[in-house]
Amino acid sequence: MQQHAGLIHPPLFAPAVGRFAQGMLVDVPLQLWAMPGQPSPADLHVALEAAYAGERFVEVASGPECTELQKVRAGAGGYVAALDPEALNDTNRMRLFVFGSADGRQARLVAQLDNLGKGASGAAVQNLNLMLGLDEAAGL
């Protein structure tokens, strides 16, 4: 990720830990001031929407939804209270969220997924389907 994003410093991955058998939140805090071009949280959101436009299994949460969740986060002691790690269990879906600091110098990218469905086993089935020219959802 450091190489592809042109980052000088490696990103910090912060998985959510809890008592659940499957489902997870993966959090990547970013110092936007240290990134090439110093993007804003809105720039990150636009880039993710463009990258995943038309994707069947990946959805980028809307800007208003992220803003609303961020309000909940500030009042509830953490966005984990508002994002359910198990919400996508038994699916091959992933939802991406962009949360930004008030001054726009920091952001958190959060992925919500079922680590058993969208994780390695689901990815293997999906990739095999694509390589064989089958519907990418076959068997998922």
Rosetta silent file (secondary structure, phi, psi, omega in degrees, C-alpha in Angstrom):
SEQUENCE: MQQHAGLIHPPLFAPAVGRFAQGMLVDVPLQLWAMPGQPSPADLHVALEAAYAGERFVEVASGPECTELQKVRAGAGGYVAALDPEALNDTNRMRLFVFGSADGRQARLVAQLDNLGKGASGAAVQNLNLMLGLDEAAGL
SCORE:     score description
SCORE:     0.000 S_00000001
   1 L     0.000  -38.858  179.278    0.000    0.000    0.000 S_00000001
   2 H   -60.755  -44.759 -178.718    2.864    2.347    0.793 S_00000001
   3 H   -66.716  -47.690 -176.173    4.401    1.813   -2.650 S_00000001
   4 H   -69.946  -29.140  179.968    1.159    2.124   -4.656 S_00000001
   5 H   -92.072   -5.236 -179.952   -0.015    5.240   -2.795 S_00000001
   6 L    68.808   33.185 -178.441    3.410    6.908   -2.930 S_00000001
   7 L   -85.602  140.653  175.552    3.564    7.225    0.868 S_00000001
   8 L   -75.618  -38.970 -178.911    6.835    8.025    2.602 S_00000001
   9 L  -109.512  144.955  179.015    5.691    6.342    5.823 S_00000001
  10 L   -67.952  146.201  177.557    3.835    3.022    6.022 S_00000001
  11 L   -73.321  160.412  178.304    0.133    3.248    6.948 S_00000001
  12 L  -103.022  120.714  176.660   -1.111    1.968   10.289 S_00000001
  13 L   -93.628  135.623 -176.899   -3.728   -0.775   10.107 S_00000001
  14 E  -134.058   86.726  179.388   -6.094   -0.943   13.073 S_00000001
  15 E   -70.527  148.509  174.761   -8.534   -3.889   13.000 S_00000001
  16 L   -80.238  134.130 -178.866  -11.536   -3.797   15.322 S_00000001
  17 L  -111.330  132.982 -179.718  -11.328   -6.557   17.889 S_00000001
  18 L  -162.055  178.099 -178.355  -14.450   -8.057   19.397 S_00000001
  19 L   -94.658   74.261  176.119  -16.231  -11.211   20.398 S_00000001
  20 L  -141.835  145.096 -174.868  -17.678  -12.264   17.071 S_00000001
  21 L   -75.043  -28.869  179.927  -16.978  -15.340   14.974 S_00000001
  22 L  -152.620  165.712 -175.710  -16.980  -13.521   11.661 S_00000001
  23 L    92.925  142.702 -179.135  -17.315  -10.017   10.311 S_00000001
  24 E  -161.191  162.170  170.053  -14.827   -7.238   10.819 S_00000001
  25 E  -118.191  131.700  175.466  -13.930   -3.592   10.500 S_00000001
  26 E  -117.139  127.083 -171.393  -10.515   -2.691    9.133 S_00000001
  27 E  -118.103  128.073  176.184   -9.387    0.851    9.847 S_00000001
  28 E  -120.594  102.514  175.878   -6.564    2.704    8.101 S_00000001
  29 E   -75.821  137.369 -178.288   -5.777    6.065    9.729 S_00000001
  30 E  -126.290  136.304  171.612   -4.122    8.497    7.302 S_00000001
  31 E   -91.982   97.071 -173.958   -2.168   11.684    7.878 S_00000001
  32 H   -63.656  -30.876  179.599   -3.399   13.557    4.813 S_00000001
  33 H   -63.914  -21.882 -178.351   -0.843   16.329    5.278 S_00000001
  34 H   -95.839   -2.480 -177.756    1.895   13.737    4.671 S_00000001
  35 L   -90.302  150.088  176.908    0.374   12.302    1.482 S_00000001
  36 L   -55.373  130.375  179.871    1.357   13.429   -2.013 S_00000001
  37 L    79.438   -5.052 -179.167   -0.903   16.320   -3.038 S_00000001
  38 L    43.728   64.471 -177.855   -2.317   16.567    0.494 S_00000001
  39 L   -66.058  158.538  174.953   -5.787   15.267   -0.452 S_00000001
  40 L   -93.561  165.319  173.674   -8.867   16.121    1.580 S_00000001
  41 H   -55.785  -37.627  178.532  -11.235   13.509    3.014 S_00000001
  42 H   -63.593  -37.535  176.917  -13.654   14.483    0.213 S_00000001
  43 H   -62.163  -41.434  178.526  -10.906   13.777   -2.356 S_00000001
  44 H   -62.832  -42.586 -179.939  -10.446   10.293   -0.883 S_00000001
  45 H   -61.282  -46.285  179.023  -14.178    9.682   -1.055 S_00000001
  46 H   -61.096  -42.966 -179.298  -14.327   10.746   -4.715 S_00000001
  47 H   -63.836  -41.617  178.561  -11.322    8.531   -5.551 S_00000001
  48 H   -66.878  -42.286  177.849  -12.897    5.494   -3.864 S_00000001
  49 H   -60.016  -41.528  179.143  -16.231    6.076   -5.592 S_00000001
  50 H   -66.543  -42.435 -177.154  -14.445    6.267   -8.958 S_00000001
  51 H   -66.416  -33.150 -175.344  -12.336    3.180   -8.268 S_00000001
  52 H  -109.265   10.730  178.151  -15.315    1.046   -7.238 S_00000001
  53 L   -58.307  130.235  178.088  -18.005    2.450   -9.556 S_00000001
  54 L    79.211   -0.888  178.528  -20.021   -0.405  -11.006 S_00000001
  55 L   -72.504  138.847 -174.666  -18.448   -3.014   -8.746 S_00000001
  56 L   -75.228  -33.075 -171.328  -20.903   -5.682   -7.766 S_00000001
  57 L  -115.941   -2.494 -178.858  -19.655   -6.430   -4.269 S_00000001
  58 E  -119.064  128.229 -179.568  -17.964   -3.223   -3.087 S_00000001
  59 E  -125.486  137.774  174.911  -19.951   -0.166   -2.060 S_00000001
  60 E  -100.124  120.967  178.601  -18.650    3.210   -0.922 S_00000001
  61 L   -59.936  143.218 -177.514  -20.867    4.744    1.756 S_00000001
  62 L   -65.926  157.135  176.459  -22.172    8.135    0.718 S_00000001
  63 H   -55.392  -47.699  178.528  -20.627   11.333    2.026 S_00000001
  64 H   -61.356  -37.242  178.288  -23.786   12.200    4.011 S_00000001
  65 H   -64.616  -43.118  177.890  -23.860    8.720    5.573 S_00000001
  66 H   -62.589  -42.262  178.938  -20.215    9.049    6.667 S_00000001
  67 H   -61.628  -43.095 -179.352  -20.905   12.522    8.064 S_00000001
  68 H   -65.708  -42.769  177.893  -23.906   11.230   10.012 S_00000001
  69 H   -64.491  -35.159  179.820  -21.922    8.276   11.386 S_00000001
  70 H   -66.163  -35.601  175.292  -19.119   10.632   12.346 S_00000001
  71 H   -62.963  -42.447  177.343  -21.586   12.673   14.424 S_00000001
  72 H   -63.330  -40.550 -179.517  -22.610    9.448   16.170 S_00000001
  73 H   -58.814  -46.256 -177.033  -18.938    8.599   16.616 S_00000001
  74 H   -62.710  -35.453 -176.880  -18.169   11.859   18.360 S_00000001
  75 H   -88.508  -20.467 -173.697  -21.044   11.380   20.792 S_00000001
  76 H  -104.363    3.661  177.615  -20.733    7.639   21.365 S_00000001
  77 L    84.507    8.779  177.090  -17.033    7.374   22.080 S_00000001
  78 L   155.863  144.760 -177.077  -16.109    5.704   18.785 S_00000001
  79 H   -68.645  -19.197  179.762  -17.493    4.866   15.360 S_00000001
  80 H   -58.631  -30.037  177.923  -17.392    1.166   16.275 S_00000001
  81 H   -65.106  -26.820 -177.496  -20.557    1.844   18.281 S_00000001
  82 L   -98.794  -26.341  179.332  -22.272    2.900   15.044 S_00000001
  83 L  -101.243  122.016 -179.472  -20.697    0.419   12.596 S_00000001
  84 L   -90.076  115.732 -179.329  -21.634   -3.193   13.176 S_00000001
  85 L   -60.841  -22.467 -176.633  -18.741   -5.515   12.208 S_00000001
  86 L   -98.242    5.316 -175.155  -21.255   -8.321   11.611 S_00000001
  87 L   -62.542  -26.792 -178.352  -23.666   -6.336    9.395 S_00000001
  88 L  -107.109   15.190  179.574  -22.385   -7.962    6.200 S_00000001
  89 L   -55.612  145.801  179.139  -22.025  -11.502    7.547 S_00000001
  90 L    66.228   26.127  174.981  -22.855  -14.286    5.103 S_00000001
  91 L  -131.128  169.397  173.700  -22.283  -12.000    2.118 S_00000001
  92 L  -104.537   19.325 -175.897  -19.467  -11.307   -0.316 S_00000001
  93 L   -91.330  157.620  172.789  -20.020   -7.558    0.102 S_00000001
  94 E  -140.719  138.713  175.702  -17.749   -4.881    1.480 S_00000001
  95 E  -116.381  136.378 -179.909  -18.646   -1.294    2.429 S_00000001
  96 E  -112.064  139.033 -179.080  -16.040    1.452    2.546 S_00000001
  97 E  -127.022  146.172  174.464  -16.305    4.568    4.707 S_00000001
  98 E  -123.086  119.777  176.086  -14.247    7.782    4.791 S_00000001
  99 E  -115.635  136.273 -178.174  -14.166    9.780    8.022 S_00000001
 100 E  -122.600  151.322  175.434  -12.232   13.043    8.210 S_00000001
 101 L   -72.328  161.884 -177.788  -10.975   15.251   11.023 S_00000001
 102 L   -59.730  -35.671 -178.508  -12.504   18.698   11.445 S_00000001
 103 L   -87.001   -2.447  177.047   -9.380   20.382   10.058 S_00000001
 104 L    74.916   10.291 -177.419   -9.195   17.975    7.069 S_00000001
 105 L   -94.180  -10.831  179.721   -5.618   16.932    7.845 S_00000001
 106 E  -135.095  153.216  176.214   -6.447   13.384    8.918 S_00000001
 107 E  -145.750  159.462  173.128   -8.795   10.682    7.675 S_00000001
 108 E  -126.471  123.757  172.199   -9.804    7.169    8.554 S_00000001
 109 E   -96.716  127.897 -177.668  -10.664    4.697    5.837 S_00000001
 110 E  -125.927  130.169  174.884  -12.840    1.910    7.211 S_00000001
 111 E  -109.843  131.974  177.808  -13.813   -1.315    5.479 S_00000001
 112 E  -112.598  123.426 -176.004  -16.758   -3.333    6.799 S_00000001
 113 E  -158.330  164.334  170.848  -16.826   -6.959    5.618 S_00000001
 114 L   -92.509  109.968 -175.569  -17.401  -10.582    6.475 S_00000001
 115 L   -66.039  -14.978  175.110  -13.871  -11.918    6.734 S_00000001
 116 L   -91.089  -35.333  179.002  -15.136  -15.423    5.925 S_00000001
 117 L   -82.952  -59.250 -178.754  -17.299  -14.425    2.965 S_00000001
 118 L   -83.193   -7.316 -179.741  -15.398  -11.478    1.473 S_00000001
 119 L   -71.753 -155.481 -172.294  -12.159  -12.750    2.965 S_00000001
 120 H   -60.052  -41.008 -177.100   -9.665  -15.103    1.348 S_00000001
 121 H   -68.438  -43.531  177.562  -12.063  -17.973    0.641 S_00000001
 122 H   -64.902  -40.502  178.848  -14.660  -15.751   -1.017 S_00000001
 123 H   -63.611  -37.791  179.510  -11.967  -13.916   -2.957 S_00000001
 124 H   -63.789  -45.009  179.537  -10.565  -17.242   -4.194 S_00000001
 125 H   -64.435  -45.753 -179.454  -13.970  -18.358   -5.503 S_00000001
 126 H   -61.528  -45.039  179.568  -14.655  -14.952   -7.083 S_00000001
 127 H   -65.754  -39.847  177.435  -11.222  -14.833   -8.770 S_00000001
 128 H   -62.325  -43.452  176.556  -11.557  -18.394  -10.039 S_00000001
 129 H   -57.038  -46.646 -179.411  -14.953  -17.507  -11.529 S_00000001
 130 H   -63.350  -41.996 -179.333  -13.440  -14.490  -13.303 S_00000001
 131 H   -65.562  -31.443 -178.615  -10.491  -16.516  -14.621 S_00000001
 132 L   -90.836    0.322  179.181  -12.872  -19.174  -16.011 S_00000001
 133 L    76.293   20.480  179.010  -15.188  -16.601  -17.594 S_00000001
 134 L   -91.974  169.022  172.501  -18.065  -17.462  -15.251 S_00000001
 135 L   -59.366  128.129 -173.963  -20.398  -15.116  -13.433 S_00000001
 136 L   -63.473  -16.599 -179.614  -18.232  -13.726  -10.636 S_00000001
 137 L   -91.681   -3.306 -177.228  -20.984  -14.458   -8.079 S_00000001
 138 L   -59.001  126.087  176.525  -21.263  -18.185   -8.896 S_00000001
 139 L    80.019    2.093 -179.753  -20.977  -20.211   -5.721 S_00000001
 140 L   -93.387    0.000    0.000  -20.730  -17.213   -3.409 S_00000001
